[in-house]
C-alpha positions as a LaTeX table, in Angstrom:
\begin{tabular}{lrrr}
\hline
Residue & $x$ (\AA) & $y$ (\AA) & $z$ (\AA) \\
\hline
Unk1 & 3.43 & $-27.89$ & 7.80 \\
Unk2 & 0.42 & $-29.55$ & 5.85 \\
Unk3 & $-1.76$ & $-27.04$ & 3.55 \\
Unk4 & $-4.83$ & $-27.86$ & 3.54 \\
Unk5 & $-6.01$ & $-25.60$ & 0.36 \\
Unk6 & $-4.43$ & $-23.01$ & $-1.76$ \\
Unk7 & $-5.79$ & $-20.10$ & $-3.48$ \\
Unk8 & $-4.93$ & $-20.43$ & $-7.43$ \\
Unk9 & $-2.17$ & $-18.19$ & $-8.68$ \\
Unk10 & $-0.60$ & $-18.03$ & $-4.82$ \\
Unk11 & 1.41 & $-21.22$ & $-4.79$ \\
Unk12 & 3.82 & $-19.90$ & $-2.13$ \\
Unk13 & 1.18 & $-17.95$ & 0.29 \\
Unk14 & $-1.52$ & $-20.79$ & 1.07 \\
Unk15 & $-4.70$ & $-19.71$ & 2.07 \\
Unk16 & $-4.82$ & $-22.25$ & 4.55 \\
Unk17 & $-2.89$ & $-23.59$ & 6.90 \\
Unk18 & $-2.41$ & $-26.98$ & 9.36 \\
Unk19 & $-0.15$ & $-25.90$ & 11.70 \\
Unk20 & $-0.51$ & $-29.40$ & 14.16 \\
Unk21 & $-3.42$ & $-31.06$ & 15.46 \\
Unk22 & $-4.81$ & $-28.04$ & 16.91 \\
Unk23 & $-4.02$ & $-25.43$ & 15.28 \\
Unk24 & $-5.42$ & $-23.89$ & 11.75 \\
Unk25 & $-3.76$ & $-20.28$ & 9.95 \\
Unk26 & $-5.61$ & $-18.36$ & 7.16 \\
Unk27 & $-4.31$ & $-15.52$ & 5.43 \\
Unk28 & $-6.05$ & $-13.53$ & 3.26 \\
Unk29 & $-5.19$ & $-13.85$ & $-0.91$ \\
Unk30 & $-2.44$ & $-12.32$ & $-1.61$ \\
Unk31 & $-1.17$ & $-10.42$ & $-4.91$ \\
Unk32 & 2.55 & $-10.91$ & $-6.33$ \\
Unk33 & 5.02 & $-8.27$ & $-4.42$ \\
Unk34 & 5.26 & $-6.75$ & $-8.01$ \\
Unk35 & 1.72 & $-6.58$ & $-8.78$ \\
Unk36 & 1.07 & $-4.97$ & $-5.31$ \\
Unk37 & 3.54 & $-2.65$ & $-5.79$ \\
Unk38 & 2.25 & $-1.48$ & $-9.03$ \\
Unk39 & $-1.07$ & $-1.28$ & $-7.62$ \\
Unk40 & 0.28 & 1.22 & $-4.69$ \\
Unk41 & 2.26 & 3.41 & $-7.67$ \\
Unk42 & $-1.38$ & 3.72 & $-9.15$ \\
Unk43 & $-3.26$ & 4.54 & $-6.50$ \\
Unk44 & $-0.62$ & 7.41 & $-5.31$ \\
Unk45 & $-0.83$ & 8.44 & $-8.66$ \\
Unk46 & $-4.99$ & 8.81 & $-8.74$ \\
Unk47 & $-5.05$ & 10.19 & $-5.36$ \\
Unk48 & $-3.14$ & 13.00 & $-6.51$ \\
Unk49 & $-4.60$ & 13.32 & $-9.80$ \\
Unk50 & $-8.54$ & 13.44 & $-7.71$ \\
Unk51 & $-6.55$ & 15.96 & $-5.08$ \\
Unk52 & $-5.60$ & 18.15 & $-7.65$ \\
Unk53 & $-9.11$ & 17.56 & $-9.17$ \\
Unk54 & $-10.93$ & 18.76 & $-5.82$ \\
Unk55 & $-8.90$ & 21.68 & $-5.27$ \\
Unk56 & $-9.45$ & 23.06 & $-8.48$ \\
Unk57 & $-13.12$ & 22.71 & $-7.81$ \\
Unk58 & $-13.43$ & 24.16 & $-4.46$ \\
Unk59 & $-11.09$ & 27.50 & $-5.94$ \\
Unk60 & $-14.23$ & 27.56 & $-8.40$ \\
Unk61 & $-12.05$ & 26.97 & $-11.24$ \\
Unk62 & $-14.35$ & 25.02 & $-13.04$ \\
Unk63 & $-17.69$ & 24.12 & $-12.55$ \\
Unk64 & $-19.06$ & 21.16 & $-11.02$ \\
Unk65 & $-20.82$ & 19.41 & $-13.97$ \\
Unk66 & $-17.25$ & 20.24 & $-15.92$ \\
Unk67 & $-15.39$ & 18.22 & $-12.61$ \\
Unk68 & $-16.08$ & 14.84 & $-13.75$ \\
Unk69 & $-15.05$ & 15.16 & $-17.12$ \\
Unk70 & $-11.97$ & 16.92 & $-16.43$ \\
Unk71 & $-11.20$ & 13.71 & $-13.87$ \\
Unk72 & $-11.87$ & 11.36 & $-16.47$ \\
Unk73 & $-9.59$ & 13.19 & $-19.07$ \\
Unk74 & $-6.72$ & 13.40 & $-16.57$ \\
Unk75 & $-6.72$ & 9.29 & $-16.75$ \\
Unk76 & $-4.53$ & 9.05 & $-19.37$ \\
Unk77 & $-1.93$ & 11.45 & $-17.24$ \\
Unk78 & $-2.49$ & 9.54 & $-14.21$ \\
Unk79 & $-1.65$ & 6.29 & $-15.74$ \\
Unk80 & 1.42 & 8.18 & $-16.99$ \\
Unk81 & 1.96 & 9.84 & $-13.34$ \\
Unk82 & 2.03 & 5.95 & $-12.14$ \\
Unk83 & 4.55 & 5.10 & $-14.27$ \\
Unk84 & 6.47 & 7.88 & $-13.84$ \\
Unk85 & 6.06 & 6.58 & $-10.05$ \\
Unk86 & 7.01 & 2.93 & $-10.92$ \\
Unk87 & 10.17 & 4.36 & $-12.21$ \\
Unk88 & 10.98 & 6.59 & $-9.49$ \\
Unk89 & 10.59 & 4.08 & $-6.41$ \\
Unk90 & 12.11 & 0.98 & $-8.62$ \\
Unk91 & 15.36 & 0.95 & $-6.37$ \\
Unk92 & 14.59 & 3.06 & $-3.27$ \\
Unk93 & 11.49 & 1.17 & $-2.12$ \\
Unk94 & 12.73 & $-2.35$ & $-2.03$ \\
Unk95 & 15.99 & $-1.11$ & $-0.52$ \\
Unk96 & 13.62 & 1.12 & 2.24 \\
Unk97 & 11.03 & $-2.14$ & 2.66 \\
Unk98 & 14.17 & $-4.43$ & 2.94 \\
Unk99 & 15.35 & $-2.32$ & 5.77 \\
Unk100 & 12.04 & $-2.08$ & 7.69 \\
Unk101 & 11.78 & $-6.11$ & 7.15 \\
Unk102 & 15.11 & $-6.27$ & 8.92 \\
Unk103 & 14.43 & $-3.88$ & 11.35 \\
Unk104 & 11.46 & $-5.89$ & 12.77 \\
Unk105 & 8.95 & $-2.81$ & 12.12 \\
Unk106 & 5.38 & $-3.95$ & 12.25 \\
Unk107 & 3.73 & $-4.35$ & 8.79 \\
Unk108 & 0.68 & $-1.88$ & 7.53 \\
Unk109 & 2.07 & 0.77 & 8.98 \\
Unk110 & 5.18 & 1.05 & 8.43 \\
Unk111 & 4.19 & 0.29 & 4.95 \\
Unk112 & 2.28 & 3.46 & 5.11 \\
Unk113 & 4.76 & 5.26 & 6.44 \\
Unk114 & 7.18 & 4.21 & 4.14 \\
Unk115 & 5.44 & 5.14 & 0.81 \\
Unk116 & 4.67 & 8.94 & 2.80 \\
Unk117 & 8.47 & 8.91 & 3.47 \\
Unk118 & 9.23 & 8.23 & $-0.24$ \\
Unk119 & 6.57 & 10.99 & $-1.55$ \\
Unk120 & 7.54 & 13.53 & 0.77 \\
Unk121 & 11.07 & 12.73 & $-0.18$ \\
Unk122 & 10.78 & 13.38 & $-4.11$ \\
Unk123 & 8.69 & 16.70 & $-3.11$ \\
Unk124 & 12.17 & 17.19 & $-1.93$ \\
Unk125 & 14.11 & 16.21 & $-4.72$ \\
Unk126 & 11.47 & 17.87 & $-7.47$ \\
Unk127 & 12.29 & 21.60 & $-6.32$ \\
Unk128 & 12.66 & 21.57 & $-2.42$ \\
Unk129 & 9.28 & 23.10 & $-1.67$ \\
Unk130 & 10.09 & 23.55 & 1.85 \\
Unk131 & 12.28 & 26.19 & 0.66 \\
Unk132 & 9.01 & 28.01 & $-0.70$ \\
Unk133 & 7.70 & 28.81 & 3.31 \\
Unk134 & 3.67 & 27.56 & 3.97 \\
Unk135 & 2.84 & 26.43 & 0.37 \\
Unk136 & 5.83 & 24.57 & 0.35 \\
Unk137 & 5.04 & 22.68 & 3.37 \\
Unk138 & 1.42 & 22.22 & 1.88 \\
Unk139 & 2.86 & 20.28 & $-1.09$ \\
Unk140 & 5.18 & 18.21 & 0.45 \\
Unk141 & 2.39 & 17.43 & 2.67 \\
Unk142 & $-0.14$ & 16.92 & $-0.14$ \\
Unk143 & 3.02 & 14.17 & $-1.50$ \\
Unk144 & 3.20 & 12.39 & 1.97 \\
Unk145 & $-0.50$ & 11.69 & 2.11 \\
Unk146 & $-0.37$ & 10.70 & $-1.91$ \\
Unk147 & 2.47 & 8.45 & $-1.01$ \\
Unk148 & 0.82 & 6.89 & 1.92 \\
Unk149 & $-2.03$ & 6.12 & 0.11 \\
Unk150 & 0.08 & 4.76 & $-2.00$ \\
Unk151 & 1.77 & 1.91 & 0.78 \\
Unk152 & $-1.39$ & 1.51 & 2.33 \\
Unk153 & $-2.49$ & $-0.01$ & $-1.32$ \\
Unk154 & 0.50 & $-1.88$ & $-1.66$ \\
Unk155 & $-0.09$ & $-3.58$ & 1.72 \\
Unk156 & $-3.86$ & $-4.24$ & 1.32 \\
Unk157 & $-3.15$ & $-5.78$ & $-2.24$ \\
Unk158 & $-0.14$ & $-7.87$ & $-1.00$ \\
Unk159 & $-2.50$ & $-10.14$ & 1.75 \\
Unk160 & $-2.04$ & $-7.65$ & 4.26 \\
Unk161 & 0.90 & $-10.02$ & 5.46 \\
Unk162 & 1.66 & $-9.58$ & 8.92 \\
Unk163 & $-1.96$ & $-10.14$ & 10.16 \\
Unk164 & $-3.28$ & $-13.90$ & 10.43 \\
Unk165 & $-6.01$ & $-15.29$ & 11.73 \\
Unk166 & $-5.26$ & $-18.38$ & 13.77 \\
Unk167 & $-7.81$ & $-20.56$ & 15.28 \\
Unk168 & $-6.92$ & $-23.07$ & 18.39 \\
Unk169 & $-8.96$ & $-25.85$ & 18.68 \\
Unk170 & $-7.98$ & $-27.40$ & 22.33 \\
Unk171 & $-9.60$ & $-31.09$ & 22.05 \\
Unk172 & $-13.06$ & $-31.14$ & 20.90 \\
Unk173 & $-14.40$ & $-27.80$ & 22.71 \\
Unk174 & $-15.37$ & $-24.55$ & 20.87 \\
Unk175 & $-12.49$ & $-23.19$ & 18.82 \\
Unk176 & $-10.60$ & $-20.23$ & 19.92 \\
Unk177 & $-9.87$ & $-17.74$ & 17.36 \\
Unk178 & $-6.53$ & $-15.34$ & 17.93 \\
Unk179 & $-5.18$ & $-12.20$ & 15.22 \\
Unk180 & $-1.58$ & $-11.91$ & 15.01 \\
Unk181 & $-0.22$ & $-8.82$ & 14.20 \\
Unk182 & 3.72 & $-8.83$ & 13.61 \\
\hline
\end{tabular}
């Protein structure tokens, strides 16, 4: 295989790609596995930071002009929430990605899937809400969503890998342009 062009900073995930005489793969830029990882801890992290932030304003306890200043004070524990997160999913997330890689399970969404898996699972572990009946259920549903958010950043910032766009051209005729999902 003959690259054509790299993006800087992704030696090992060419942008482009000459597969043989007829046949050219892009994939989007990708970040390092770490740096998307740390980018899906964050945005878990701020989506349950501004879900906490909304719910307080629709129970009216504070007023709409106080909203955005209360958000923008919370940064500072958000940034600590995403650590706290970092530290957390450390071992269990490359052990749980490792398995779906082996398994064959089709990236994006099982991506998604797996970072809902993980925050419903340390709802668990944090006080087994589903012990406490409907609310409960509410915040270990409120942790799935804040997780999935969470892979669903991680897969976006890694290149979405998975999905490439490869364009055929057959002799000197119009190119044909295929997306491959794995």
């Amino acid at each position: 295989m003959t690259v054509l062009a790299q993006l800087p900073g992704s030696e090992c995930n060419p942008a482009l790609q000459f597969v043989d005489a007829e046949t050219v793969t892009t994939r989007s830029a990708p970040c390092h596995p770490v740096t998307a990882w740390l980018a899906g801890c964050a945005a878990a992290a701020l989506t349950a930071y501004w879900a906490i932030g909304l719910v307080s304003l629709a129970g009216g306890e504070t007023a709409p002009g106080d909203f955005v200043r209360t958000l923008i004070r919370a940064l500072p524990g958000a940034a600590g929430y995403a650590l706290l997160v970092a530290f957390l999913t450390s071992i269990p997330m490359p052990l749980l990605v490792f398995v779906e890689r082996a398994a064959g399970w089709r990236r994006g969404i099982s991506d998604l899937l797996a970072g809902a898996a993980m925050g419903a699972l340390y709802a668990q572990l944090f006080g087994w809400p589903l012990l406490d009946g409907p609310r409960g259920v509410a915040i270990t549903a409120f942790a799935a969503f804040s997780g999935g958010v969470g892979g669903l950043a991680y897969w976006l910032a890694a290149g979405r890998p998975g999905h490439e766009l490869t364009i055929n051209r057959p002799g000197q005729g119009h190119p044909v342009a295929q997306l491959r999902a794995d």
